[in-house]
Structure formats: structure tokens, C-alpha cells
Short mmCIF file of C-alpha atoms in Angstrom, two decimals:
data_model
loop_
_atom_site.label_atom_id
_atom_site.label_comp_id
_atom_site.label_asym_id
_atom_site.label_seq_id
_atom_site.Cartn_x
_atom_site.Cartn_y
_atom_site.Cartn_z
CA MET A 30 27.52 20.48 -29.38
CA ARG A 31 23.43 19.64 -29.85
CA ARG A 32 20.85 21.78 -28.89
CA ARG A 33 17.57 22.07 -28.83
CA ARG A 34 15.62 25.57 -28.53
CA VAL A 35 13.52 25.96 -25.09
CA HIS A 36 12.22 29.43 -25.89
CA GLY A 37 11.97 32.22 -28.29
CA GLY A 38 14.32 33.45 -30.13
CA ARG A 39 15.37 32.83 -33.69
CA PRO A 40 17.03 29.08 -34.85
CA ALA A 41 20.15 28.34 -34.01
CA LEU A 42 22.98 26.91 -36.75
CA LEU A 43 26.34 25.82 -35.61
CA VAL A 44 28.61 23.76 -37.93
CA GLY A 45 31.21 21.31 -36.51
CA ALA A 46 33.93 22.40 -38.65
CA PHE A 47 34.14 24.92 -41.75
CA ALA A 48 37.83 26.18 -41.60
CA ALA A 49 41.36 25.91 -40.17
CA VAL A 50 39.53 27.21 -36.73
CA CYS A 51 36.20 26.44 -35.94
CA VAL A 52 33.86 27.16 -32.61
CA VAL A 53 33.13 23.34 -31.30
CA GLY A 54 30.15 22.74 -33.10
CA ILE A 55 26.39 21.63 -32.32
CA ALA A 56 23.71 19.87 -34.62
CA PRO A 57 19.90 20.92 -33.56
CA VAL A 58 18.27 17.82 -32.03
CA GLY A 59 14.67 17.43 -30.95
CA ALA A 60 11.22 19.78 -31.18
CA VAL A 61 10.84 23.39 -29.85
CA LEU A 62 10.30 22.69 -26.35
CA PRO A 63 8.22 25.79 -24.16
CA ALA A 64 9.89 27.27 -21.24
CA ARG A 65 9.49 30.64 -18.73
CA ALA A 66 12.27 32.17 -17.66
CA ASP A 67 11.71 31.58 -14.17
CA SER A 68 11.86 27.98 -15.28
CA ILE A 69 15.04 28.33 -16.81
CA ARG A 70 17.10 28.38 -13.49
CA ASP A 71 15.77 25.37 -12.27
CA MET A 72 17.61 23.61 -15.19
CA GLU A 73 21.56 25.23 -14.30
CA TYR A 74 22.12 21.90 -12.21
CA TRP A 75 25.69 22.95 -12.55
CA LEU A 76 25.34 25.62 -10.15
CA GLY A 77 24.19 23.64 -6.84
CA ASP A 78 26.12 20.64 -7.80
CA TYR A 79 29.72 22.02 -8.68
CA GLY A 80 29.80 24.72 -6.01
CA PHE A 81 29.01 27.51 -7.72
CA SER A 82 26.24 28.93 -5.37
CA ASP A 83 28.42 28.03 -2.28
CA ALA A 84 31.12 29.82 -3.84
CA TRP A 85 28.97 32.96 -4.30
CA ASP A 86 28.56 33.55 -0.39
CA THR A 87 32.58 34.47 -1.08
CA THR A 88 32.41 36.00 -4.27
CA ARG A 89 30.16 36.67 -7.18
CA GLY A 90 33.20 37.65 -9.62
CA ALA A 91 32.82 41.28 -9.50
CA GLY A 92 36.60 43.27 -10.26
CA ALA A 93 37.37 39.97 -13.03
CA THR A 94 37.26 40.85 -16.62
CA VAL A 95 36.66 37.70 -19.10
CA ALA A 96 37.40 37.88 -22.92
CA VAL A 97 34.88 35.56 -25.06
CA ILE A 98 36.59 35.22 -28.34
CA ASP A 99 33.75 33.80 -30.34
CA THR A 100 31.43 35.03 -32.84
CA GLY A 101 29.72 37.90 -30.77
CA VAL A 102 28.25 38.56 -28.15
CA ASP A 103 24.79 40.07 -28.35
CA GLY A 104 24.96 42.36 -24.98
CA SER A 105 21.30 43.74 -25.53
CA VAL A 106 19.83 40.31 -24.07
CA ALA A 107 18.10 41.02 -20.61
CA GLU A 108 20.54 38.48 -19.12
CA LEU A 109 23.44 40.60 -20.52
CA GLN A 110 22.67 44.35 -20.17
CA GLY A 111 25.69 46.00 -18.33
CA ALA A 112 28.15 42.82 -18.78
CA VAL A 113 29.78 43.89 -22.14
CA VAL A 114 32.02 46.54 -21.38
CA ASP A 115 34.18 46.12 -24.23
CA GLY A 116 34.55 44.44 -27.44
CA THR A 117 35.64 44.43 -30.93
CA ASP A 118 35.57 42.28 -34.48
CA VAL A 119 38.81 41.07 -35.98
CA SER A 120 36.91 39.36 -38.88
CA GLY A 121 36.53 42.24 -40.77
CA ILE A 122 32.71 41.87 -41.33
CA GLY A 123 31.27 42.44 -37.81
CA SER A 124 30.47 45.79 -35.57
CA THR A 125 33.13 47.42 -34.16
CA ASN A 126 32.13 47.06 -30.62
CA GLY A 127 31.85 43.05 -31.60
CA GLN A 128 28.26 42.80 -30.09
CA THR A 129 27.25 41.56 -33.63
CA PRO A 130 26.99 38.35 -34.00
CA VAL A 131 28.67 37.02 -36.94
CA GLY A 132 29.83 34.01 -39.27
CA GLU A 133 27.51 30.98 -39.56
CA SER A 134 27.34 30.17 -35.92
CA SER A 135 26.33 33.16 -35.25
CA GLU A 136 24.69 32.79 -32.03
CA HIS A 137 27.86 30.41 -30.38
CA GLY A 138 28.88 33.72 -28.56
CA THR A 139 26.30 35.14 -27.09
CA MET A 140 25.03 31.31 -25.30
CA VAL A 141 28.90 30.81 -24.35
CA ALA A 142 28.74 34.49 -22.36
CA SER A 143 25.68 33.90 -20.75
CA LEU A 144 26.93 30.77 -18.89
CA ILE A 145 29.96 32.99 -18.07
CA ALA A 146 28.13 36.37 -16.49
CA GLY A 147 24.56 36.25 -17.41
CA ARG A 148 22.74 38.31 -14.94
CA GLY A 149 19.34 36.74 -14.94
CA THR A 150 16.06 38.45 -15.72
CA GLY A 151 15.14 39.46 -12.29
CA ASP A 152 15.00 37.57 -9.05
CA GLY A 153 15.50 33.91 -9.46
CA ASN A 154 14.36 34.51 -13.28
CA GLY A 155 16.47 33.69 -16.63
CA VAL A 156 19.77 32.52 -17.05
CA ILE A 157 22.45 33.28 -14.56
CA GLY A 158 26.12 32.88 -15.01
CA VAL A 159 28.63 31.51 -12.91
CA ALA A 160 30.56 34.73 -12.31
CA PRO A 161 27.25 36.90 -12.47
CA GLU A 162 28.94 40.21 -11.37
CA ALA A 163 32.12 39.63 -13.83
CA SER A 164 32.76 42.08 -16.56
CA LEU A 165 32.96 40.76 -20.46
CA LEU A 166 34.86 41.67 -23.53
CA SER A 167 33.14 40.30 -26.91
CA ILE A 168 35.80 39.65 -29.28
CA SER A 169 33.92 38.69 -32.88
CA VAL A 170 35.47 36.34 -35.23
CA ALA A 171 34.43 34.66 -38.44
CA LEU A 172 36.12 31.50 -39.05
CA GLY A 173 36.17 30.47 -42.15
CA THR A 174 33.57 33.26 -43.58
CA GLY A 175 35.68 36.21 -42.97
CA SER A 176 37.58 38.63 -45.12
CA VAL A 177 40.97 37.90 -42.55
CA ASP A 178 42.42 34.11 -42.05
CA SER A 179 41.06 32.29 -39.07
CA ASP A 180 44.65 31.96 -37.81
CA GLU A 181 45.21 35.80 -38.04
CA GLN A 182 42.30 36.32 -36.37
CA ILE A 183 42.63 34.22 -33.43
CA ALA A 184 46.21 35.56 -32.95
CA HIS A 185 45.01 39.23 -33.03
CA ALA A 186 41.94 38.83 -30.91
CA VAL A 187 43.92 37.48 -27.96
CA ARG A 188 46.63 40.21 -28.20
CA TRP A 189 43.31 42.52 -28.06
CA ALA A 190 42.00 40.94 -24.98
CA VAL A 191 45.30 41.39 -23.19
CA ASP A 192 45.90 44.91 -24.39
CA HIS A 193 41.91 45.54 -23.25
CA GLY A 194 42.27 44.13 -19.39
CA ALA A 195 40.79 40.50 -19.55
CA ASP A 196 42.03 38.55 -16.39
CA VAL A 197 40.59 35.38 -18.56
CA ILE A 198 40.37 34.49 -22.08
CA ASN A 199 37.70 32.18 -23.33
CA MET A 200 38.04 29.94 -26.35
CA SER A 201 35.52 27.74 -27.16
CA LEU A 202 36.22 26.79 -30.63
CA THR A 203 39.10 24.42 -31.98
CA ARG A 204 41.30 24.32 -34.42
CA ASN A 205 40.72 20.66 -35.34
CA SER A 206 44.44 19.72 -35.14
CA LEU A 207 47.17 18.75 -32.57
CA ASP A 208 49.31 21.66 -33.51
CA TRP A 209 49.08 25.33 -34.10
CA PRO A 210 50.77 28.20 -36.45
CA GLN A 211 53.44 30.44 -35.08
CA SER A 212 51.54 33.35 -34.92
CA TRP A 213 49.83 31.63 -32.27
CA ASP A 214 53.36 30.93 -30.05
CA ASP A 215 53.23 34.93 -30.29
CA ALA A 216 50.17 35.53 -28.96
CA PHE A 217 49.38 33.06 -26.39
CA SER A 218 53.19 33.91 -25.06
CA TYR A 219 51.64 37.25 -25.14
CA ALA A 220 49.19 36.30 -22.91
CA PHE A 221 50.67 34.01 -20.19
CA ASP A 222 53.20 36.94 -20.00
CA HIS A 223 50.94 39.34 -19.01
CA ASP A 224 49.51 37.10 -16.32
CA VAL A 225 46.55 36.06 -18.03
CA VAL A 226 44.46 32.43 -17.88
CA VAL A 227 43.33 30.79 -21.26
CA VAL A 228 40.57 28.76 -20.93
CA ALA A 229 39.89 26.53 -24.32
CA ALA A 230 37.44 23.62 -24.82
CA ALA A 231 38.46 20.05 -25.50
CA GLY A 232 36.15 19.21 -28.54
CA ASN A 233 33.36 16.79 -28.57
CA ARG A 234 33.44 13.40 -30.63
CA GLY A 235 29.94 14.30 -31.94
CA SER A 236 31.67 16.37 -33.95
CA GLY A 237 34.54 14.42 -35.29
CA THR A 238 36.97 16.03 -33.00
CA THR A 239 38.28 12.34 -31.17
CA GLU A 240 41.40 13.89 -29.53
CA VAL A 241 41.71 17.43 -28.29
CA GLY A 242 43.17 20.23 -30.72
CA ALA A 243 44.47 23.62 -30.45
CA PRO A 244 44.25 25.75 -28.42
CA ALA A 245 43.47 23.15 -25.91
CA THR A 246 46.67 21.28 -26.88
CA ILE A 247 48.72 24.51 -26.25
CA PRO A 248 50.88 24.58 -22.86
CA GLY A 249 49.90 26.79 -20.27
CA VAL A 250 45.64 26.69 -21.67
CA VAL A 251 43.74 25.23 -19.31
CA ALA A 252 42.01 22.57 -21.57
CA VAL A 253 38.29 21.44 -20.51
CA ALA A 254 37.11 18.11 -21.25
CA GLY A 255 32.68 17.23 -20.64
CA VAL A 256 30.56 15.63 -18.33
CA ASP A 257 27.21 14.08 -18.00
CA LYS A 258 24.93 15.12 -15.91
CA ALA A 259 26.19 12.39 -13.08
CA GLY A 260 29.36 14.10 -13.31
CA ASP A 261 31.22 10.95 -16.30
CA ALA A 262 32.75 11.58 -18.83
CA SER A 263 30.58 12.73 -22.32
CA PHE A 264 30.47 10.61 -25.28
CA ASP A 265 29.31 12.56 -27.90
CA ALA A 266 30.22 16.28 -25.87
CA SER A 267 33.82 15.65 -24.54
CA SER A 268 37.22 14.34 -26.22
CA GLN A 269 40.42 13.38 -24.89
CA GLY A 270 44.38 13.86 -24.55
CA ILE A 271 46.74 14.44 -22.04
CA THR A 272 46.51 18.14 -21.97
CA ILE A 273 43.21 17.80 -20.31
CA ALA A 274 43.49 20.45 -16.91
CA VAL A 275 39.85 19.94 -15.65
CA ALA A 276 36.10 18.62 -16.57
CA ALA A 277 32.84 20.70 -16.17
CA PRO A 278 29.74 19.88 -17.38
CA SER A 279 29.16 19.45 -21.09
CA GLU A 280 25.38 18.14 -21.45
CA GLN A 281 22.16 19.63 -21.13
CA LEU A 282 23.28 23.28 -20.73
CA VAL A 283 20.89 25.93 -20.84
CA GLY A 284 21.99 29.42 -22.55
CA VAL A 285 20.44 32.26 -24.02
CA VAL A 286 20.83 33.32 -27.91
CA PRO A 287 20.63 36.76 -29.80
CA GLY A 288 17.53 38.59 -29.20
CA GLY A 289 16.50 36.67 -26.59
CA GLY A 290 14.76 33.11 -26.03
CA TYR A 291 17.13 30.13 -24.56
CA VAL A 292 18.55 26.62 -25.73
CA LEU A 293 19.29 23.58 -24.82
CA TRP A 294 22.83 22.38 -25.79
CA ASP A 295 25.74 19.85 -25.28
CA GLY A 296 29.18 20.38 -25.64
CA THR A 297 32.48 21.44 -24.52
CA SER A 298 31.90 24.88 -25.84
CA GLY A 299 29.74 25.14 -22.76
CA ALA A 300 31.98 23.25 -20.52
CA ALA A 301 35.22 25.57 -21.11
CA PRO A 302 33.20 28.77 -20.42
CA LEU A 303 31.93 27.36 -16.36
CA VAL A 304 35.76 27.15 -16.25
CA SER A 305 36.45 30.52 -17.54
CA GLY A 306 33.64 31.79 -15.27
CA LEU A 307 35.38 29.79 -12.11
CA ALA A 308 38.99 31.44 -12.92
CA ALA A 309 36.76 35.08 -12.44
CA LEU A 310 35.63 34.17 -9.22
CA VAL A 311 39.22 32.92 -7.71
CA LYS A 312 40.40 36.15 -9.58
CA SER A 313 37.83 38.27 -7.72
CA ALA A 314 38.43 36.25 -4.30
CA TYR A 315 42.04 36.62 -4.62
CA PRO A 316 42.78 40.17 -6.70
CA ASP A 317 46.54 39.82 -5.99
CA LEU A 318 46.89 36.26 -7.43
CA ASP A 319 48.97 35.67 -10.33
CA ALA A 320 47.61 33.37 -13.29
CA ASN A 321 49.61 30.88 -12.53
CA ASN A 322 48.01 30.42 -8.67
CA VAL A 323 44.62 30.84 -10.72
CA ILE A 324 44.91 27.92 -12.44
CA ASN A 325 46.74 26.03 -9.44
CA ARG A 326 43.45 26.61 -7.29
CA ILE A 327 41.22 25.13 -9.65
CA ILE A 328 42.81 21.86 -10.78
CA ALA A 329 44.36 21.35 -6.74
CA THR A 330 40.77 21.46 -5.60
CA ALA A 331 39.13 19.32 -8.38
CA GLU A 332 37.19 16.60 -7.15
CA PRO A 333 39.91 13.57 -8.34
CA LYS A 334 38.14 11.34 -10.88
CA GLY A 335 39.47 8.77 -13.03
CA ASP A 336 42.62 6.83 -13.01
CA PRO A 337 45.43 8.35 -13.12
CA VAL A 338 45.04 11.75 -11.83
CA PRO A 339 45.77 13.67 -14.09
CA GLY A 340 44.69 11.74 -16.85
CA PRO A 341 43.29 11.64 -20.41
CA ILE A 342 39.78 11.86 -19.92
CA TYR A 343 39.14 14.12 -16.83
CA GLY A 344 42.18 15.54 -16.32
CA TYR A 345 42.85 16.70 -12.38
CA GLY A 346 39.10 15.96 -12.06
CA LEU A 347 35.91 17.46 -11.60
CA VAL A 348 35.50 21.70 -10.73
CA ASP A 349 34.53 22.10 -7.27
CA ALA A 350 34.25 25.94 -7.04
CA GLU A 351 33.53 26.78 -3.37
CA ALA A 352 36.67 24.59 -2.63
CA ALA A 353 38.42 26.53 -5.15
CA VAL A 354 37.77 29.91 -3.71
CA THR A 355 37.95 28.98 0.01
CA ALA A 356 40.39 25.98 0.61
CA SER A 357 43.95 26.59 1.84
CA VAL A 358 46.07 26.00 -1.42
CA ASP A 359 49.75 26.02 -1.55
CA PRO A 360 51.17 29.02 -3.84
CA VAL A 361 53.02 28.04 -7.08
CA ALA A 362 55.89 29.24 -8.79
CA ALA A 363 55.07 28.06 -12.43
CA ASN A 364 52.05 27.18 -14.45
CA PRO A 365 50.98 23.69 -13.22
CA ILE A 366 49.73 22.85 -16.74
CA GLY A 367 52.85 23.65 -18.92
CA ASP A 368 55.07 26.05 -20.15
CA LEU A 369 54.76 27.42 -23.93
CA ALA A 370 58.17 29.38 -23.87
CA ALA A 371 60.12 25.59 -22.93
CA TRP A 372 57.80 24.05 -25.32
CA ILE A 373 58.72 26.49 -27.83
CA ALA A 374 62.75 26.43 -27.13
CA THR A 375 62.42 22.27 -27.25
CA TYR A 376 60.33 21.36 -30.12
CA ARG A 377 59.69 24.61 -32.32
CA PRO A 378 62.99 24.13 -35.14
CA ALA A 379 64.55 27.63 -36.20
CA SER A 380 62.91 26.78 -39.84
CA GLY A 381 59.28 26.74 -38.51
CA GLY A 382 57.08 23.63 -38.45
CA GLY A 383 56.91 22.02 -34.39
CA SER A 384 55.00 18.58 -33.50
CA LEU A 385 53.05 17.44 -30.68
CA ASP A 386 53.61 13.64 -31.51
CA SER A 387 55.77 13.29 -28.38
CA LEU A 388 53.32 15.46 -26.35
CA LEU A 389 49.83 13.89 -27.23
CA ILE A 390 48.42 10.36 -27.18
CA PRO A 391 45.84 9.03 -29.59
CA PRO A 392 42.56 8.36 -29.16
CA PRO A 393 42.18 4.66 -28.26
CA SER A 394 40.26 2.15 -31.00
CA PRO A 395 37.73 1.18 -30.87
CA ALA A 396 36.60 4.84 -29.48
CA PRO A 397 35.36 4.55 -25.79
CA THR A 398 31.43 4.48 -24.95
CA GLY A 399 29.46 5.58 -21.93
CA ALA A 400 30.72 6.48 -18.90
CA MET A 401 34.18 5.26 -20.23
CA SER A 402 34.06 2.12 -18.17
CA GLY A 403 37.86 0.54 -18.03
CA SER A 404 40.82 2.01 -18.36
CA ASP A 405 40.77 5.97 -18.75
CA SER A 406 43.99 5.88 -20.36
CA PRO A 407 44.01 5.62 -24.26
CA SER A 408 46.25 2.79 -25.66
CA ARG A 409 48.90 4.27 -27.70
CA GLY A 410 48.74 3.61 -31.47
CA SER A 411 50.78 4.62 -34.68
CA ASP A 412 50.09 5.57 -38.21
CA ARG A 413 53.24 4.50 -39.08
CA PRO A 414 54.12 0.58 -38.88
CA GLU A 415 57.32 -0.28 -36.96
CA VAL A 416 60.35 -1.79 -38.39
CA TYR A 417 60.13 -5.13 -36.81
CA THR A 418 56.46 -5.04 -38.04
CA LEU A 419 57.65 -5.18 -41.67
CA ILE A 420 60.22 -7.59 -40.72
CA HIS A 421 57.65 -9.86 -39.37
CA TRP A 422 55.47 -9.72 -42.23
CA ALA A 423 58.42 -9.78 -45.53
CA VAL A 424 58.86 -13.58 -44.86
CA PRO A 425 55.55 -15.11 -44.59
CA LEU A 426 54.20 -12.45 -47.74
CA GLY A 427 57.02 -13.62 -49.64
CA LEU A 428 56.18 -17.03 -49.55
CA LEU A 429 52.71 -16.20 -50.46
CA LEU A 430 53.51 -14.20 -53.03
CA GLY A 431 55.83 -16.96 -54.28
CA PHE A 432 53.39 -19.53 -54.11
CA LEU A 433 51.01 -17.60 -55.97
CA ILE A 434 52.65 -17.31 -58.69
CA LEU A 435 53.56 -21.05 -58.80
CA MET A 436 49.57 -21.74 -59.04
CA ALA A 437 49.20 -19.11 -61.98
CA THR A 438 52.16 -20.74 -64.13
CA PHE A 439 50.60 -24.16 -63.58
CA ALA A 440 47.31 -23.25 -64.40
CA LEU A 441 48.57 -21.30 -67.53
CA GLY A 442 50.15 -24.43 -68.60
CA ALA A 443 47.00 -26.73 -68.19
CA VAL A 444 45.14 -24.10 -69.87
CA SER A 445 47.31 -24.27 -72.83
CA HIS A 446 47.51 -28.17 -72.68
CA PHE A 447 43.39 -28.52 -72.59
CA ARG A 448 43.63 -26.30 -75.86
CA GLY A 449 46.26 -28.13 -77.39
CA LEU A 450 43.84 -31.62 -76.90
CA LEU A 451 41.19 -29.58 -78.38
CA ARG A 452 43.02 -29.11 -81.43
CA LYS A 453 43.40 -32.89 -82.03
#
């Protein structure tokens, strides 16, 4: 994720990767830009373009609770006052209420939270989230810098969120690997068993994540890809993989930082909370709907994009908030984007381990550029040669080696003969 400061506050530094798990990082770009709170709202193009403002005619998220597993949410900023109703710290270095930003990427959690449930600062002023009446839980993690193992922090955070009433869990972070530890099997199964929607960022090519990583690879998790203002796949601020569920804006996002002030930023760390907020709107509009059908409403009403659908670039397409809360959608009996329990039974051997090699496809080579023109389906590759490849090359390589040995022998003989002539 890239960012530019546009008003007040202290500088943010979000890193691309610093541990087994990391927030989906950004790098600073550009200069400080002047801005006013009443001009910030005009920058939130996704509110109108993706149907959120129209969805507010039905619901603004009241009654739904979103847990933000991140670097902590500063609930004292104007836009988030009253939004954070509970929290905790699982890193060992934060405050007990989870509202003290921690780690090297400390501003990240507040920025994410403002996109979900920012209240604004007055009539038409400041950042307003896509679910401005939803409640937030702040669970602070310090990935790579806390006293607790990063993987264990995540597992603990997920369980805490479930036990404290989360309807939705937002995870704008990545493990930078396809696989995940067995402790996550238990934690995410616990979330799914307790009817909680889990949303995760796909990651960013600009930060070195060329394909989705866990938790966005976990079956049943809503993996979110990023698009630019035109609705086309972002090159730097997105990733790809067959677990992508939907796509949402990930460029030129505006968020709040601890202590007040605003930043412009790029990345799926911002796309994911837009979808988490959408899940909160759906849950608010249909309080008796289970998590599987909340997810189904989001993907079934998405505007199809790319070929095939679902595909590794856009998933089922671009989110449509108004349709998600108003359209007639047939119910489902299971999570439409995967079953973690079935995956564990099939791929997780009793001795441990497990692999997603059979479930995911690697990114194309070279990587896609621009708006992903041409096929949206990455080509399959392998870092291990197939048997037929070895056979195909073995014979010509052997002949070449024999020829080189023959030439070397001839050269040595010629040198010896020449030296003999000199001695005569």
C-alpha cells in the first residue's frame, strides 16, 4: 500500500513484511497536501460508485459488530468516537482495551477502522465509513515486534473476536505464504462454527505479494482483491489467486490516522474493510441471516468482471452495496466460497503440515500490467521440471558434453605438440 499524508497528524510508516505475518504494508509517496475535513468526504468516491450511499437508505450498519485485527484502533479520533465498543491486546505490548496503536505499522489499524465505521466529524465533514453505525472491536497485534509469536497472536485474536460478539472479522494482513499453521485451523474453524464472516486482504504486488497469502487462502474466508478508480484490476495495489471472492477499490483511499488527520493510501488493506463494512450492512439489514448467506449476498450481487467468473483477478466481481442489501437472493446451505473443515479432512495429514499446491495457481510470468488486459487467468507453472522435460533435454545435453570433451582433448594435444616443436 502506498500513502500520502493530506492533513495533520504524525507520519505513518507501514512496512511491507517484517515477520511470518504482516499487515499489508505501504510505502510513503508524494508530498504533504493541504486538506480540510469538509473536502475529505468528496474524496470518498467509493460511497457513490459502489452503491454504499444508496444502501444507507436501507441500513447504516446499526446492530452489527466488526472486529478489526490490526495494529490497534485509536478510538479517540473524532471520526471513531463511540465506534469502538470493546477491545484487547494480544501482542503483550499494547493497552488492555486494544486502542493503543502498536508496532512499526501503528497507524494501520486506525486507517482500516475509519473505512469501516468512521462517523465523520459533522454534517458532511470528515471520513465516513461504509457502515457508519456499526460497532467496532479493536484487537491489537504487533506482528514481528511483540513478545508473542505472530501466528499465535492471530489465532488468539480470532478467538477473542468470536467470544466478544463479532459478526465480521476484518484482517488487512497477510502471512506471505499460501499455507497457514494448524493453530489457525482451530481458530478459523471456531469462527465459522460460531457464524462469523471473516474478510481478508489479498495482498499487494507493490509490496512483493504476487499471489494471495493466508489468511486470504483459507477456505471460507472472503478474500478481497483491489481495483483502481475505473474499476480495473490494480497492478500495485492488488494480488491474485483462485481464492479471490470479490474486488473493491484499493487506490486513492482516504483514511484517518491516530491523533487525527488524514492520509491517502493504496492497497488491499483498504479494500478489505470496505467489504467488511458491506458485510456489516447486510447483517444489519438481515439480522437473522447466517454468515454463509451474508457472504452469498455479497458475491451473488457483485457486478461480474473478467473471464472466467469467478476468476483469479476479480473473483465474482465488483461489490455492489445497494444490491447486496436490497436484491432478492436465493439462500444457500453452506459457505459458497469454501469449507475449511473439508479442507482439513482432505489435506491436513494427521502428522501435521498440509499444502495448498493443489488448490492455488501461481501468478503469470511476466506479471500482469496495467488493467490486466487479455486473459484474466494466470498460466500454470512449476518450479520443478516434469519428467518429460528432463528426458527431452538429456540426450542433446549429453551429446553437447561429449563434443566439448572431445574438443578439449584435441586442444590439449595441440598444445603438447606445439611445445614439443619449441624444444627442438
